[in-house]
mmCIF file of C-alpha atoms in Angstrom:
data_model
loop_
_atom_site.group_PDB
_atom_site.id
_atom_site.type_symbol
_atom_site.label_atom_id
_atom_site.label_comp_id
_atom_site.label_asym_id
_atom_site.label_seq_id
_atom_site.Cartn_x
_atom_site.Cartn_y
_atom_site.Cartn_z
ATOM 1 C CA MET A 1 0.157 -0.226 -0.188
ATOM 2 C CA LYS A 2 1.112 3.438 -0.807
ATOM 3 C CA ILE A 3 2.168 5.730 2.101
ATOM 4 C CA HIS A 4 1.057 9.466 2.065
ATOM 5 C CA TYR A 5 2.105 11.970 4.019
ATOM 6 C CA TYR A 6 0.067 15.010 5.482
ATOM 7 C CA LEU A 7 0.564 17.967 7.731
ATOM 8 C CA SER A 8 -2.179 18.685 9.893
ATOM 9 C CA LEU A 9 -3.018 21.604 11.192
ATOM 10 C CA ILE A 10 -5.049 21.275 13.823
ATOM 11 C CA PRO A 11 -3.483 20.039 15.877
ATOM 12 C CA GLU A 12 -0.067 20.637 14.343
ATOM 13 C CA SER A 13 1.791 17.415 13.450
ATOM 14 C CA LEU A 14 3.408 15.406 10.423
ATOM 15 C CA ILE A 15 1.690 12.289 9.858
ATOM 16 C CA ALA A 16 2.497 8.916 7.590
ATOM 17 C CA SER A 17 -0.995 7.003 6.577
ATOM 18 C CA MET A 18 -1.892 4.366 3.909
ATOM 19 C CA LEU A 19 -5.170 6.199 3.221
ATOM 20 C CA PRO A 20 -5.698 8.487 0.625
ATOM 21 C CA PRO A 21 -6.496 12.230 1.143
ATOM 22 C CA GLU A 22 -10.141 12.049 1.381
ATOM 23 C CA GLU A 23 -10.504 8.687 3.423
ATOM 24 C CA PHE A 24 -7.793 10.337 5.821
ATOM 25 C CA GLY A 25 -10.065 13.189 6.208
ATOM 26 C CA ASN A 26 -13.062 10.982 6.840
ATOM 27 C CA TYR A 27 -10.955 9.055 9.662
ATOM 28 C CA TYR A 28 -9.318 12.156 11.273
ATOM 29 C CA ALA A 29 -12.877 13.810 11.502
ATOM 30 C CA LEU A 30 -14.739 11.069 12.840
ATOM 31 C CA GLY A 31 -12.338 8.216 13.981
ATOM 32 C CA SER A 32 -12.328 4.410 13.172
ATOM 33 C CA HIS A 33 -15.844 4.283 15.003
ATOM 34 C CA LYS A 34 -17.307 7.224 14.137
ATOM 35 C CA ARG A 35 -18.116 8.139 17.593
ATOM 36 C CA SER A 36 -16.126 11.662 17.169
ATOM 37 C CA ARG A 37 -16.557 14.770 15.405
ATOM 38 C CA GLY A 38 -14.128 17.269 14.725
ATOM 39 C CA GLN A 39 -12.966 19.359 11.530
ATOM 40 C CA ALA A 40 -9.578 18.560 10.191
ATOM 41 C CA ILE A 41 -7.510 21.049 7.833
ATOM 42 C CA PHE A 42 -4.311 19.501 6.328
ATOM 43 C CA PHE A 43 -1.872 19.327 3.164
ATOM 44 C CA GLU A 44 -0.497 16.744 1.366
ATOM 45 C CA ILE A 45 3.166 16.373 1.337
ATOM 46 C CA ASP A 46 5.306 15.573 -1.883
ATOM 47 C CA PRO A 47 7.781 13.523 -0.320
ATOM 48 C CA GLU A 48 10.270 13.752 -2.920
ATOM 49 C CA LYS A 49 10.074 17.664 -2.901
ATOM 50 C CA ALA A 50 10.284 17.334 1.167
ATOM 51 C CA GLY A 51 13.598 15.592 0.881
ATOM 52 C CA ASP A 52 15.466 15.388 4.159
ATOM 53 C CA ALA A 53 12.571 17.476 5.771
ATOM 54 C CA LEU A 54 10.479 14.033 6.232
ATOM 55 C CA ASP A 55 11.833 11.261 7.734
ATOM 56 C CA THR A 56 10.459 8.389 5.372
ATOM 57 C CA LYS A 57 12.443 5.776 6.961
ATOM 58 C CA THR A 58 10.661 5.746 10.064
ATOM 59 C CA ALA A 59 7.294 6.309 8.118
ATOM 60 C CA GLU A 60 8.110 3.011 6.252
ATOM 61 C CA GLU A 61 8.992 1.153 9.722
ATOM 62 C CA LYS A 62 5.946 2.455 11.199
ATOM 63 C CA CYS A 63 3.229 2.644 8.885
ATOM 64 C CA ILE A 64 2.504 -1.166 7.660
ATOM 65 C CA PRO A 65 -0.635 -3.267 7.331
ATOM 66 C CA HIS A 66 -2.424 -4.517 10.313
ATOM 67 C CA GLU A 67 -2.112 -8.087 10.824
ATOM 68 C CA ASP A 68 -5.827 -8.272 9.429
ATOM 69 C CA GLY A 69 -4.382 -6.530 5.985
ATOM 70 C CA SER A 70 -6.372 -3.032 6.724
ATOM 71 C CA PRO A 71 -4.319 -0.060 6.184
ATOM 72 C CA ARG A 72 -2.295 1.910 8.701
ATOM 73 C CA LYS A 73 -4.469 4.868 9.188
ATOM 74 C CA SER A 74 -1.880 7.121 10.604
ATOM 75 C CA SER A 75 1.404 7.211 12.557
ATOM 76 C CA TYR A 76 2.663 10.282 13.990
ATOM 77 C CA LEU A 77 6.077 11.610 12.788
ATOM 78 C CA LYS A 78 6.434 14.814 14.556
ATOM 79 C CA ILE A 79 3.930 16.882 16.602
ATOM 80 C CA TYR A 80 6.097 20.062 17.159
ATOM 81 C CA ARG A 81 7.043 22.576 14.919
ATOM 82 C CA ALA A 82 5.966 20.630 12.056
ATOM 83 C CA LEU A 83 4.625 23.318 9.397
ATOM 84 C CA GLU A 84 8.147 25.114 9.633
ATOM 85 C CA ALA A 85 9.868 21.875 9.151
ATOM 86 C CA ILE A 86 8.509 20.974 5.390
ATOM 87 C CA PRO A 87 9.344 23.383 2.272
ATOM 88 C CA THR A 88 6.265 25.185 1.224
ATOM 89 C CA ASP A 89 6.652 23.651 -2.018
ATOM 90 C CA ALA A 90 6.384 20.313 -0.862
ATOM 91 C CA LEU A 91 2.922 21.233 0.503
ATOM 92 C CA VAL A 92 1.098 20.716 -2.948
ATOM 93 C CA ARG A 93 -2.660 20.663 -1.586
ATOM 94 C CA LEU A 94 -4.675 22.057 1.044
ATOM 95 C CA TYR A 95 -7.634 19.696 2.376
ATOM 96 C CA LEU A 96 -11.025 20.723 4.279
ATOM 97 C CA THR A 97 -12.486 18.351 6.307
ATOM 98 C CA THR A 98 -15.964 19.593 7.800
ATOM 99 C CA ASP A 99 -16.928 17.974 11.329
ATOM 100 C CA ASP A 100 -18.888 15.167 9.458
ATOM 101 C CA GLY A 101 -16.000 14.096 7.547
ATOM 102 C CA ARG A 102 -16.380 15.432 4.392
ATOM 103 C CA THR A 103 -13.556 17.081 2.632
ATOM 104 C CA LEU A 104 -12.672 19.798 -0.235
ATOM 105 C CA THR A 105 -9.477 19.660 -2.038
ATOM 106 C CA ILE A 106 -7.993 22.779 -2.889
ATOM 107 C CA GLU A 107 -5.095 23.356 -5.141
ATOM 108 C CA PRO A 108 -2.677 26.709 -5.327
ATOM 109 C CA GLY A 109 -3.813 29.318 -7.522
ATOM 110 C CA GLU A 110 -2.686 33.203 -8.339
ATOM 111 C CA TYR A 111 -3.263 35.499 -5.686
ATOM 112 C CA ILE A 112 -3.987 39.093 -7.242
ATOM 113 C CA ALA A 113 -4.126 41.969 -4.297
ATOM 114 C CA GLU A 114 -6.956 44.073 -3.922
ATOM 115 C CA GLU A 115 -5.802 47.728 -3.738
ATOM 116 C CA ASP A 116 -9.146 49.064 -2.412
ATOM 117 C CA ARG A 117 -9.811 47.342 0.725
ATOM 118 C CA PRO A 118 -8.718 49.055 3.525
ATOM 119 C CA LEU A 119 -9.593 46.816 6.379
ATOM 120 C CA HIS A 120 -9.094 42.836 6.757
ATOM 121 C CA LEU A 121 -10.227 39.987 9.178
ATOM 122 C CA TYR A 122 -7.954 36.973 9.423
ATOM 123 C CA GLN A 123 -7.920 33.911 10.928
ATOM 124 C CA GLU A 124 -4.511 32.187 11.964
ATOM 125 C CA VAL A 125 -4.749 28.866 11.564
ATOM 126 C CA CYS A 126 -1.193 27.172 12.301
ATOM 127 C CA PRO A 127 1.155 27.701 14.366
ATOM 128 C CA VAL A 128 -0.833 30.235 16.290
ATOM 129 C CA ASN A 129 -4.053 30.928 16.297
ATOM 130 C CA PRO A 130 -5.932 34.502 17.326
ATOM 131 C CA ARG A 131 -8.431 35.980 14.976
ATOM 132 C CA VAL A 132 -6.569 39.793 13.940
ATOM 133 C CA VAL A 133 -8.228 42.680 12.015
ATOM 134 C CA SER A 134 -5.424 44.581 9.847
ATOM 135 C CA LYS A 135 -4.842 47.048 7.601
ATOM 136 C CA LEU A 136 -2.308 44.680 5.610
ATOM 137 C CA ASN A 137 -3.326 42.694 2.425
ATOM 138 C CA PRO A 138 -2.564 38.957 2.952
ATOM 139 C CA ILE A 139 1.132 38.957 1.561
ATOM 140 C CA ASP A 140 2.119 42.336 3.578
ATOM 141 C CA PHE A 141 0.387 40.383 6.682
ATOM 142 C CA CYS A 142 2.252 37.360 5.704
ATOM 143 C CA LYS A 143 5.412 39.560 5.881
ATOM 144 C CA ARG A 144 4.409 40.889 9.405
ATOM 145 C CA LEU A 145 3.933 38.113 11.238
ATOM 146 C CA THR A 146 7.233 36.211 9.940
ATOM 147 C CA SER A 147 9.603 38.695 10.220
ATOM 148 C CA PRO A 148 12.327 38.073 12.536
ATOM 149 C CA THR A 149 12.837 41.850 13.105
ATOM 150 C CA GLY A 150 9.480 42.048 14.808
ATOM 151 C CA PRO A 151 9.041 41.499 18.552
ATOM 152 C CA ILE A 152 6.439 38.590 18.110
ATOM 153 C CA HIS A 153 7.100 36.375 14.829
ATOM 154 C CA VAL A 154 6.683 32.693 13.980
ATOM 155 C CA PRO A 155 8.738 31.116 11.442
ATOM 156 C CA ARG A 156 5.938 30.585 9.008
ATOM 157 C CA ILE A 157 2.312 30.891 9.365
ATOM 158 C CA VAL A 158 -1.081 29.369 8.171
ATOM 159 C CA PHE A 159 -3.976 31.816 7.528
ATOM 160 C CA ALA A 160 -7.505 32.574 5.935
ATOM 161 C CA GLU A 161 -9.127 35.809 5.523
ATOM 162 C CA MET A 162 -13.138 36.001 6.770
ATOM 163 C CA LYS A 163 -15.445 37.709 5.436
ATOM 164 C CA LEU A 164 -16.410 41.182 6.680
ATOM 165 C CA GLU A 165 -18.802 42.424 4.005
ATOM 166 C CA ASP A 166 -19.503 46.414 4.404
ATOM 167 C CA LEU A 167 -17.441 46.273 7.602
ATOM 168 C CA ALA A 168 -14.218 46.177 5.349
ATOM 169 C CA ARG A 169 -14.609 49.936 4.507
ATOM 170 C CA ASP A 170 -17.260 50.969 6.823
ATOM 171 C CA PRO A 171 -17.125 49.538 10.638
ATOM 172 C CA ASP A 172 -20.450 51.528 11.320
ATOM 173 C CA SER A 173 -21.833 49.724 8.342
ATOM 174 C CA MET A 174 -25.526 48.202 9.127
ATOM 175 C CA GLU A 175 -24.989 46.347 5.893
ATOM 176 C CA VAL A 176 -23.348 43.202 7.056
ATOM 177 C CA GLU A 177 -25.529 40.483 5.359
ATOM 178 C CA ASN A 178 -26.163 38.585 8.854
ATOM 179 C CA LEU A 179 -22.106 37.890 9.614
ATOM 180 C CA PRO A 180 -22.514 35.199 12.169
ATOM 181 C CA TYR A 181 -19.600 36.199 14.676
ATOM 182 C CA MET A 182 -20.202 36.390 17.984
ATOM 183 C CA ASN A 183 -19.945 39.475 19.553
ATOM 184 C CA LEU A 184 -20.296 41.269 16.294
ATOM 185 C CA ASP A 185 -20.083 44.574 18.358
ATOM 186 C CA HIS A 186 -16.629 43.888 19.695
ATOM 187 C CA LEU A 187 -15.511 43.310 15.999
ATOM 188 C CA ARG A 188 -17.052 46.933 15.129
ATOM 189 C CA ASP A 189 -15.014 48.532 18.052
ATOM 190 C CA CYS A 190 -11.927 46.504 16.913
ATOM 191 C CA LEU A 191 -12.151 47.574 13.483
ATOM 192 C CA ARG A 192 -13.282 51.571 14.369
ATOM 193 C CA GLU A 193 -9.948 51.694 16.478
ATOM 194 C CA LEU A 194 -8.049 50.089 13.893
ATOM 195 C CA ARG A 195 -8.911 52.451 11.272
ATOM 196 C CA HIS A 196 -9.013 56.037 13.373
ATOM 197 C CA THR A 197 -6.839 55.720 16.368
ATOM 198 C CA TYR A 198 -4.702 52.492 15.935
ATOM 199 C CA ALA A 199 -1.020 53.404 15.276
ATOM 200 C CA LYS A 200 -0.362 49.525 14.218
ATOM 201 C CA PRO A 201 -1.628 47.695 11.624
ATOM 202 C CA ASN A 202 -3.061 44.741 13.359
ATOM 203 C CA LYS A 203 -5.411 44.593 16.477
ATOM 204 C CA THR A 204 -6.304 41.227 18.180
ATOM 205 C CA VAL A 205 -10.038 40.478 17.926
ATOM 206 C CA ILE A 206 -10.035 36.856 19.825
ATOM 207 C CA ARG A 207 -6.611 35.736 21.445
ATOM 208 C CA GLN A 208 -7.137 31.902 20.730
ATOM 209 C CA MET A 209 -9.693 30.023 18.447
ATOM 210 C CA LYS A 210 -11.912 27.986 20.764
ATOM 211 C CA GLN A 211 -14.208 26.339 18.056
ATOM 212 C CA ASP A 212 -13.809 24.988 14.390
ATOM 213 C CA VAL A 213 -13.300 27.384 11.604
ATOM 214 C CA LEU A 214 -16.737 28.108 10.068
ATOM 215 C CA PHE A 215 -15.641 27.397 6.396
ATOM 216 C CA ARG A 216 -18.744 29.420 5.028
ATOM 217 C CA THR A 217 -17.037 32.823 6.156
ATOM 218 C CA ILE A 218 -13.823 32.073 4.412
ATOM 219 C CA ARG A 219 -13.131 35.214 2.205
ATOM 220 C CA GLY A 220 -11.160 33.972 -0.851
ATOM 221 C CA GLY A 221 -9.172 31.451 0.744
ATOM 222 C CA PHE A 222 -6.155 30.074 2.809
ATOM 223 C CA TYR A 223 -2.771 31.429 2.572
ATOM 224 C CA LEU A 224 0.762 29.906 3.304
ATOM 225 C CA GLY A 225 3.981 31.704 3.509
ATOM 226 C CA ASP A 226 7.040 33.062 5.319
ATOM 227 C CA GLN A 227 9.646 35.755 4.272
ATOM 228 C CA GLU A 228 10.662 33.696 1.356
ATOM 229 C CA SER A 229 7.570 32.224 -0.048
ATOM 230 C CA PHE A 230 3.552 32.979 -0.054
ATOM 231 C CA VAL A 231 1.310 30.269 -1.665
ATOM 232 C CA TYR A 232 -2.479 30.893 -2.179
ATOM 233 C CA PHE A 233 -5.359 27.950 -1.821
ATOM 234 C CA PRO A 234 -8.566 29.941 -3.156
ATOM 235 C CA LEU A 235 -11.803 28.367 -2.180
ATOM 236 C CA PRO A 236 -13.915 27.191 -5.361
ATOM 237 C CA SER A 237 -16.352 30.030 -6.595
ATOM 238 C CA LYS A 238 -19.898 29.883 -5.001
ATOM 239 C CA GLU A 239 -21.494 28.642 -8.393
ATOM 240 C CA ASP A 240 -19.131 25.741 -7.723
ATOM 241 C CA LEU A 241 -19.514 24.994 -4.448
ATOM 242 C CA GLU A 242 -23.452 25.150 -4.908
ATOM 243 C CA THR A 243 -22.752 22.456 -7.624
ATOM 244 C CA ILE A 244 -19.810 20.664 -8.195
ATOM 245 C CA HIS A 245 -18.772 20.429 -4.256
ATOM 246 C CA TYR A 246 -22.427 20.725 -2.962
ATOM 247 C CA PRO A 247 -22.354 17.698 -0.267
ATOM 248 C CA TRP A 248 -19.327 19.456 1.095
ATOM 249 C CA TRP A 249 -20.814 22.837 1.264
ATOM 250 C CA ARG A 250 -24.129 21.798 2.532
ATOM 251 C CA SER A 251 -21.967 20.472 5.067
ATOM 252 C CA ALA A 252 -19.946 23.740 5.631
ATOM 253 C CA LEU A 253 -23.191 25.890 5.766
ATOM 254 C CA SER A 254 -24.210 23.486 8.598
ATOM 255 C CA GLY A 255 -21.199 23.642 10.750
ATOM 256 C CA TYR A 256 -20.821 26.384 13.810
ATOM 257 C CA GLY A 257 -18.241 28.664 14.834
ATOM 258 C CA ALA A 258 -16.814 31.315 16.874
#
């Protein structure tokens, strides 16, 4: 059986598995006996591009079929500082699995910056996970958070931009199209402060994510980057989500979050 390599983001870990991505996502979300539920967000790793950063020898020793011939579902290879260990070009696809086990595959895509968007809302996913409002576009946000000259930085980061609707231009706007965030008034206060009085480009809205990412609030997609690289994983269009990927989208719409 082929060994697949995954970088899980929640929690951060490197995993070898004999399951292909969709089966792995279902197993990771629901467990072997389907008695647990929880989102999974993970990259598929190209072992040839990962090179020496991936311990394939240990993986081959640990990842062997069970006595009854069933595949080894997961063997952990690393549970600390895993994201920074793997070259970004070895992270070839991103997978989003809903808490009922449905997986969406996302390929890398071209990122085109929006010059006229003054405010952004970002959910950091790994290795830290606060929710932040920012004046910076995704590329500049990534560069600032991974800059070694900053007082607080990480070597590499994965984050997603979230919907703000008209609040991206006017924190007092009533045109929010039922944004589902808890404590919307606090979000407005953070946006007002950032836009009118705050000297720094970023302000924390929630210090730590305590619940699942609400996939239906993702705007654009996910970003992976550091000082040397930046990769964009765009969500499919709404039309494609409602047709080609409808089972996943329907599950994503029924999820909950903060």
